[in-house]
Coordinates of C-alpha atoms in Angstrom, one line a residue:
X1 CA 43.6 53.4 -21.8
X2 CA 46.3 56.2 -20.8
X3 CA 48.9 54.3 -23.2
X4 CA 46.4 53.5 -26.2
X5 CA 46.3 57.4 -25.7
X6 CA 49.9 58.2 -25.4
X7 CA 50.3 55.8 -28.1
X8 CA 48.4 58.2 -30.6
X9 CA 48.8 61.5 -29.4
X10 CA 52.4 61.1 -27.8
X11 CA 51.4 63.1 -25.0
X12 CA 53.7 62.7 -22.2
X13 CA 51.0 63.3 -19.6
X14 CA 49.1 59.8 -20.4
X15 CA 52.4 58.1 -19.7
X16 CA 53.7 59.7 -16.8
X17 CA 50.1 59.0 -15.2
X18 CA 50.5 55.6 -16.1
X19 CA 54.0 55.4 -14.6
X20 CA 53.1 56.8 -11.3
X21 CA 51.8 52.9 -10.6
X22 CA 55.0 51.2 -10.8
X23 CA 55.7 50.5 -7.5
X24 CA 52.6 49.7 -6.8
X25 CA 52.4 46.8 -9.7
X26 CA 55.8 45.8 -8.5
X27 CA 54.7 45.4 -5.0
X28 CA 52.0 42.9 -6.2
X29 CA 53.8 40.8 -7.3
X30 CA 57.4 40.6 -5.2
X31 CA 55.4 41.4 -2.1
X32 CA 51.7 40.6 -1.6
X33 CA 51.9 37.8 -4.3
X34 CA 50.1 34.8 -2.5
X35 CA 47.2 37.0 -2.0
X36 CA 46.3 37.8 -6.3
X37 CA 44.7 35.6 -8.8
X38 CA 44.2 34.6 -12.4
X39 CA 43.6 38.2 -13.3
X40 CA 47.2 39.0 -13.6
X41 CA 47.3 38.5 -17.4
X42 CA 44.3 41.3 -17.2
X43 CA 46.9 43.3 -15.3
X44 CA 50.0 43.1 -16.3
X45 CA 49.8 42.3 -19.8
X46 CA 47.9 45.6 -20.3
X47 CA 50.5 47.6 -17.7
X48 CA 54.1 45.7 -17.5
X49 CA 54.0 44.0 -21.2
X50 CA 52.5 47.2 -22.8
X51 CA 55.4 49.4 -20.9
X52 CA 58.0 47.3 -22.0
X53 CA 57.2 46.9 -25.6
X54 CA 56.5 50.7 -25.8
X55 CA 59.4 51.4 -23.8
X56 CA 61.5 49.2 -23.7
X57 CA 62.5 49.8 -20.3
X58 CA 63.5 46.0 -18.8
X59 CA 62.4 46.9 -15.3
X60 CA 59.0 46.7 -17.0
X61 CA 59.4 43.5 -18.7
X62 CA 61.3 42.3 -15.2
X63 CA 57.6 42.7 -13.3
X64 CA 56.0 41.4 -16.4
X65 CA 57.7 38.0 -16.1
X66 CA 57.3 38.0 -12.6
X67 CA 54.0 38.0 -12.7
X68 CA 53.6 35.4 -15.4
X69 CA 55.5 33.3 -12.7
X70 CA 53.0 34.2 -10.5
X71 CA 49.9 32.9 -12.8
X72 CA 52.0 29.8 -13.5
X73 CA 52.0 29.1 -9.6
X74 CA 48.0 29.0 -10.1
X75 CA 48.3 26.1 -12.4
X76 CA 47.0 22.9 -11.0
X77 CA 47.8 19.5 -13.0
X78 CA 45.3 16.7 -13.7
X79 CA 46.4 13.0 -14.0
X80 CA 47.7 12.1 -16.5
X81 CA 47.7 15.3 -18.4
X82 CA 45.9 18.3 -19.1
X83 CA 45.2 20.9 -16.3
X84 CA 43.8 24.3 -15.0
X85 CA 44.5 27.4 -13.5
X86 CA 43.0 28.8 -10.5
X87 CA 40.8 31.4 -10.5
X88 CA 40.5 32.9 -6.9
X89 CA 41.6 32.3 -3.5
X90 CA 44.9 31.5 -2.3
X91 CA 46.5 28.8 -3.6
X92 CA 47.6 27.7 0.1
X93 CA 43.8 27.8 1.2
X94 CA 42.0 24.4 -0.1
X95 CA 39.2 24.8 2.4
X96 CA 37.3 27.8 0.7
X97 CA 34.7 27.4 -2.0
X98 CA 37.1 28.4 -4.3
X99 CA 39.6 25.7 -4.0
X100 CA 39.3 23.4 -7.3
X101 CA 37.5 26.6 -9.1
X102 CA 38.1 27.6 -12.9
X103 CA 36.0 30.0 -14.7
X104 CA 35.7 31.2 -19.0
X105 CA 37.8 34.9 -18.1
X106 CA 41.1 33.0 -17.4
X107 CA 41.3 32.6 -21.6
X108 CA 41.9 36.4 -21.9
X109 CA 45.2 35.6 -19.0
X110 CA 46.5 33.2 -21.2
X111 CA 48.6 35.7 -23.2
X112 CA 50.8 36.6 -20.3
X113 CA 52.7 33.4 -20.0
X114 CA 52.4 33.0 -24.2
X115 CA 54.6 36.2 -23.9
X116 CA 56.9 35.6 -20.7
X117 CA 57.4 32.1 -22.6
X118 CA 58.2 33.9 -25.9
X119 CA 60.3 36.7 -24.1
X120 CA 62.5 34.0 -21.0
X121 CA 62.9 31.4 -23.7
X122 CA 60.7 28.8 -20.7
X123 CA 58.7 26.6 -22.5
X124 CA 56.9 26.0 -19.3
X125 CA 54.6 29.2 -19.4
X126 CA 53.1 28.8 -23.1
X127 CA 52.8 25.3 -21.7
X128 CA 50.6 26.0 -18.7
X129 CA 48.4 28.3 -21.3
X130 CA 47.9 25.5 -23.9
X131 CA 47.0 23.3 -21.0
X132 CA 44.2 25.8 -19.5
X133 CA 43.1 26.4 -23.1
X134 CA 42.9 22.6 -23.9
X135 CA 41.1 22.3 -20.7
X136 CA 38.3 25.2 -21.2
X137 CA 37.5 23.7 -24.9
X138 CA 37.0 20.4 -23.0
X139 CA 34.9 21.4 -20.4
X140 CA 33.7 25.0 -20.8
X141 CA 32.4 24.9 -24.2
X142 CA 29.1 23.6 -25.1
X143 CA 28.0 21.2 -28.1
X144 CA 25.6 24.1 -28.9
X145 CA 28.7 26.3 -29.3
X146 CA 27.7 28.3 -25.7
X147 CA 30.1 28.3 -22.7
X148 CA 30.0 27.5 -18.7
X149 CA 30.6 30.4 -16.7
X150 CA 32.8 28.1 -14.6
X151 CA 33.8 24.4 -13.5
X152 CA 34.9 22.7 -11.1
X153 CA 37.8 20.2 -10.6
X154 CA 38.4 17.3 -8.4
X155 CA 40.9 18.6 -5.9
X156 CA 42.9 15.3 -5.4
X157 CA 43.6 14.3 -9.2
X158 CA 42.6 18.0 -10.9
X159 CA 40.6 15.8 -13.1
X160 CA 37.4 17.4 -14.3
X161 CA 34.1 17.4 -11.9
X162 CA 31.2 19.5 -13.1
X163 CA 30.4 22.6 -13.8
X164 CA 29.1 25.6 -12.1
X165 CA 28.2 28.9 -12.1
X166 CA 29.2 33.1 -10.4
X167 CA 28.1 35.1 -13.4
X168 CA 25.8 34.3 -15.5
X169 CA 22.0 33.6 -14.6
X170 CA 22.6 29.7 -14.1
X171 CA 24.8 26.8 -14.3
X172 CA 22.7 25.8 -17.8
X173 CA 22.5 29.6 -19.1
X174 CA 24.9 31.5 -21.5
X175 CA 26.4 34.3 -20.1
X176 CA 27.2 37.2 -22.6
X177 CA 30.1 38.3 -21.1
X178 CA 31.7 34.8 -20.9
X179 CA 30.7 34.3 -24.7
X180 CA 32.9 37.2 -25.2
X181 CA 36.0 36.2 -22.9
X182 CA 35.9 32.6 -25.1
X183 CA 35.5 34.4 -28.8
X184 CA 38.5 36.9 -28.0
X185 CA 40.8 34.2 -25.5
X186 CA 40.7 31.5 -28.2
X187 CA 41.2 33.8 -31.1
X188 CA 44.5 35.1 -28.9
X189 CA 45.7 31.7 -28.3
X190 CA 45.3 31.0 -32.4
X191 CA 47.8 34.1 -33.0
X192 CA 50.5 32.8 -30.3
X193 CA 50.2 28.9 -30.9
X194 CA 49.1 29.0 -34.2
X195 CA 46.4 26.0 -33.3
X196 CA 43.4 25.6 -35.7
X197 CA 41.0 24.3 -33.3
X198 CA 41.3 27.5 -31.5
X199 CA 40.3 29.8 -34.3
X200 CA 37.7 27.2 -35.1
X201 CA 36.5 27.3 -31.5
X202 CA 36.4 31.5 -31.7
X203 CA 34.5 31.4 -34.8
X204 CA 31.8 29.0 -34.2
X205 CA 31.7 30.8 -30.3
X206 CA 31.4 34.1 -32.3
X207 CA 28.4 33.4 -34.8
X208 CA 26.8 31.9 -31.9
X209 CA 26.8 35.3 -30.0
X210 CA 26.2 37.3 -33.3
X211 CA 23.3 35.2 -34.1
X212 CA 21.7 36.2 -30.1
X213 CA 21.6 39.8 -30.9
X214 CA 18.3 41.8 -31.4
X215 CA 17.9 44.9 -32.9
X216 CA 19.5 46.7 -30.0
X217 CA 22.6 45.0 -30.9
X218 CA 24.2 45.6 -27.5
X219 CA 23.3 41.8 -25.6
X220 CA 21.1 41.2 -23.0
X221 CA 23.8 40.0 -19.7
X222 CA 22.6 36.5 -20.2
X223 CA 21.2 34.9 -23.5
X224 CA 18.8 32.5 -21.6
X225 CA 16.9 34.8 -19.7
X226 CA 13.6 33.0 -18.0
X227 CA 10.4 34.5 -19.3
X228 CA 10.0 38.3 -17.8
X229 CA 13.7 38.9 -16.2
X230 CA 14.1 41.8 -16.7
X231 CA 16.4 41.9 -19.7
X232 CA 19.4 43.8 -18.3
X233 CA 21.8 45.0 -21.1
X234 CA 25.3 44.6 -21.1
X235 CA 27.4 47.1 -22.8
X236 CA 30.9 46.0 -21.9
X237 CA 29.9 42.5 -23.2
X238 CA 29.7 44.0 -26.9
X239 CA 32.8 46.0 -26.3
X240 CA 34.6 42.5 -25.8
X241 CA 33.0 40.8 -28.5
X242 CA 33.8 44.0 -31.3
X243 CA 37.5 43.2 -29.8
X244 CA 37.4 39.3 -30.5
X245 CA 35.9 39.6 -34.1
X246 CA 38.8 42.0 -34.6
X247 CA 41.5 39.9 -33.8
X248 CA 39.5 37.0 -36.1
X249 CA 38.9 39.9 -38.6
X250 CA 42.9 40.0 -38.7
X251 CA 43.4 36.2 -39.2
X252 CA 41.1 36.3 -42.1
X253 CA 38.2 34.7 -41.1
X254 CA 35.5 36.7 -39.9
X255 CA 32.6 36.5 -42.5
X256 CA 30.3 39.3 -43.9
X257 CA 27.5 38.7 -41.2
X258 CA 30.4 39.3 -38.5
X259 CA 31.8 42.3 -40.2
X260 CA 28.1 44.0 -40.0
X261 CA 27.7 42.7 -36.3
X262 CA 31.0 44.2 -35.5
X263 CA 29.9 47.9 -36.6
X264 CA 27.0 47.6 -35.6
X265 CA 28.4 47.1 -31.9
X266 CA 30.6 49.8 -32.2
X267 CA 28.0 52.1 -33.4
X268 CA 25.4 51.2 -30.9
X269 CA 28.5 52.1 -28.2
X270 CA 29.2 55.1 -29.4
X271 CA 25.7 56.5 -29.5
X272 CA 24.7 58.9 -26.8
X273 CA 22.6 55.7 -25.6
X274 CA 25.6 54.2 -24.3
X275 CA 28.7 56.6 -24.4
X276 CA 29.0 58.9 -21.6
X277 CA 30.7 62.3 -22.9
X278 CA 30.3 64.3 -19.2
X279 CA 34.1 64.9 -18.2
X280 CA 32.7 65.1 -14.3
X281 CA 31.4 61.4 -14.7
X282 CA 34.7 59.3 -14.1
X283 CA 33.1 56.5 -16.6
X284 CA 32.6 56.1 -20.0
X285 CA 30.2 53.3 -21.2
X286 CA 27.0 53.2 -19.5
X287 CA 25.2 50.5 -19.1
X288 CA 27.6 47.5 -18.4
X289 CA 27.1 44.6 -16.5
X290 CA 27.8 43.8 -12.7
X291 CA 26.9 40.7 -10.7
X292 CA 24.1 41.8 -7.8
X293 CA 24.4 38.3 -6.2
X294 CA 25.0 35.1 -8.8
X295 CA 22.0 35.0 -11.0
X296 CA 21.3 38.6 -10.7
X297 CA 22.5 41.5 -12.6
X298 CA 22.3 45.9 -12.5
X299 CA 24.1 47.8 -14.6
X300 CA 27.1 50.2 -13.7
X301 CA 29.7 51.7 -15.5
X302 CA 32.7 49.2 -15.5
X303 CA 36.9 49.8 -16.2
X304 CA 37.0 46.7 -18.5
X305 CA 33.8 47.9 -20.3
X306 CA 35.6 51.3 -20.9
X307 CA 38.8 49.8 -21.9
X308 CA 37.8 47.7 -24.5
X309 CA 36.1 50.2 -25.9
X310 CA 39.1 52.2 -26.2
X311 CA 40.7 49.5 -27.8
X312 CA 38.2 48.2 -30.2
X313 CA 37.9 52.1 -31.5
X314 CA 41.5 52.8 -31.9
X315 CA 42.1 49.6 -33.4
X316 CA 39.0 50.1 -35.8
X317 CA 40.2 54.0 -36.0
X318 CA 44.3 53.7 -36.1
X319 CA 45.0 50.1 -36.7
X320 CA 46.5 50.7 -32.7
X321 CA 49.1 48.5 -31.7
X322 CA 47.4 45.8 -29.0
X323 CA 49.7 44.0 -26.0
X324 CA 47.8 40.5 -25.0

């Protein structure tokens, strides 16, 4: 958020605040490296990649392929081909429930190793990422055009096993959030590999969630919501999804209906309903959506929530330069 700022007001105080993490981002990934997960592309596409393409400083893009190799070292093969990457635990741990996990948010890590491939000249990064996106069409998206939450793999032969389920209200239910990982991960793969079926997939992934929405517009956390739940909101799941028909918006084909849903997203957000304007309240969008136990949901104000808010307004406002 700090860059997307220093990006359009080229105020030096957004970057130097930004800076001050350095060593800390570097330290992740020299130092405590068996200890992350998949969420590096979350991390340091949006910190080292950003820094280096604004910068061009190549201690930044140094850390940025170092922790591509880190996400690569999460990859797990499956016999005879295809394969996943690892969501959580350590990857020297096979006795946790974790072990043989994959879950819908690894699509938006992708575009680290599409870059660190793109940027090292290793084919063996954009590899891994066409592999975990293969995989997650296979297995994580529904014939009805929904998504798992997650799935899990057999741990001898990495060969698929079944799904399951940490986010959303069941194994069988469509979590909005995930919706929105899937319609803005495939969409990024299209623009890096250039795959149809990808763009297909976020297309057909995005009218489904578009055709969910009530007159709220903002989604309840979980489209298949058993008769009175109480239908929890979540904001940073429409902040995603304004993102991912963006980027489809760019490759030409996102239709009228998703046009309208897309405003009226980013409208809803930005009403005093959801957008927090009190500088002594350290967040910004109300209302988004946090796990309280798997099945159940509250609502707190969440970093990603704010951040792709920021995004999805600049590049709706500015035509803002995006790093995944």
């Amino acid at each position: 958020m700090a860059l997307l700022a220093w990006q359009e007001t080229e105020d030096e105080f957004y970057l130097n605040q930004v800076l001050r993490l350095a060593p800390h981002y570097r330290e992740k990934v020299f130092k405590y490296y068996v200890d992350t997960m998949h969420d590096l592309g979350f991390l340091y596409s949006l910190y080292s990649v950003a820094l280096y393409k604004l910068t061009h400083d190549k201690e930044h893009r140094e850390v940025g392929l170092r922790a591509a190799e880190v996400l690569a070292g999460r990859f797990i093969p499956s016999v005879p081909d295809g394969g996943y990457i690892r969501a959580w635990g350590r990857m020297d741990e096979q006795d946790t429930e974790y072990a043989g996990l994959a879950i819908i948010d690894c699509m938006m890590n992708l575009p680290l190793l599409y870059w660190a491939a793109k940027e090292s000249g290793n084919k063996r990064y954009s590899d891994i990422a066409i592999c975990h996106a293969n995989t997650t069409l296979k297995c994580f998206v529904r014939a009805d055009d929904s998504v798992f939450h997650s799935y899990r793999f057999d741990l001898k032969t990495g060969k698929p096993a079944h799904s399951d389920n940490y986010c959303g209200r069941s194994i069988e239910s469509q979590w909005a959030r995930g919706t929105a990982w899937a319609i803005y991960g495939f969409a990024l793969s299209y623009s890096y590999t250039r795959d149809a079926k990808y763009l297909e997939t976020s297309l057909r992934l995005a009218r489904k969630f578009v055709a969910k929405l009530d007159e709220e517009a903002v989604p309840i956390w979980d489209f298949k919501l058993a008769a009175g739940e109480k239908p929890v909101r979540d904001s940073s799941a429409a902040a995603v999804a304004a993102c991912g028909i963006q980027e489809l918006a760019k490759h030409h084909v996102a239709d009228a209906s998703l046009l309208i849903a897309k405003e009226a997203l980013l409208d809803r957000l930005c009403s005093n309903d959801y957008l927090d304007s009190n500088m002594q309240c350290p967040g910004i969008l109300k209302n988004g959506q946090i796990g309280d136990g798997v099945g159940v949901a509250k609502n707190a104000y969440t970093s990603w929530g704010d951040y792709y808010l920021m995004e999805a307004v600049t590049r709706e406002l500015f035509e803002a330069e995006i790093w995944w």
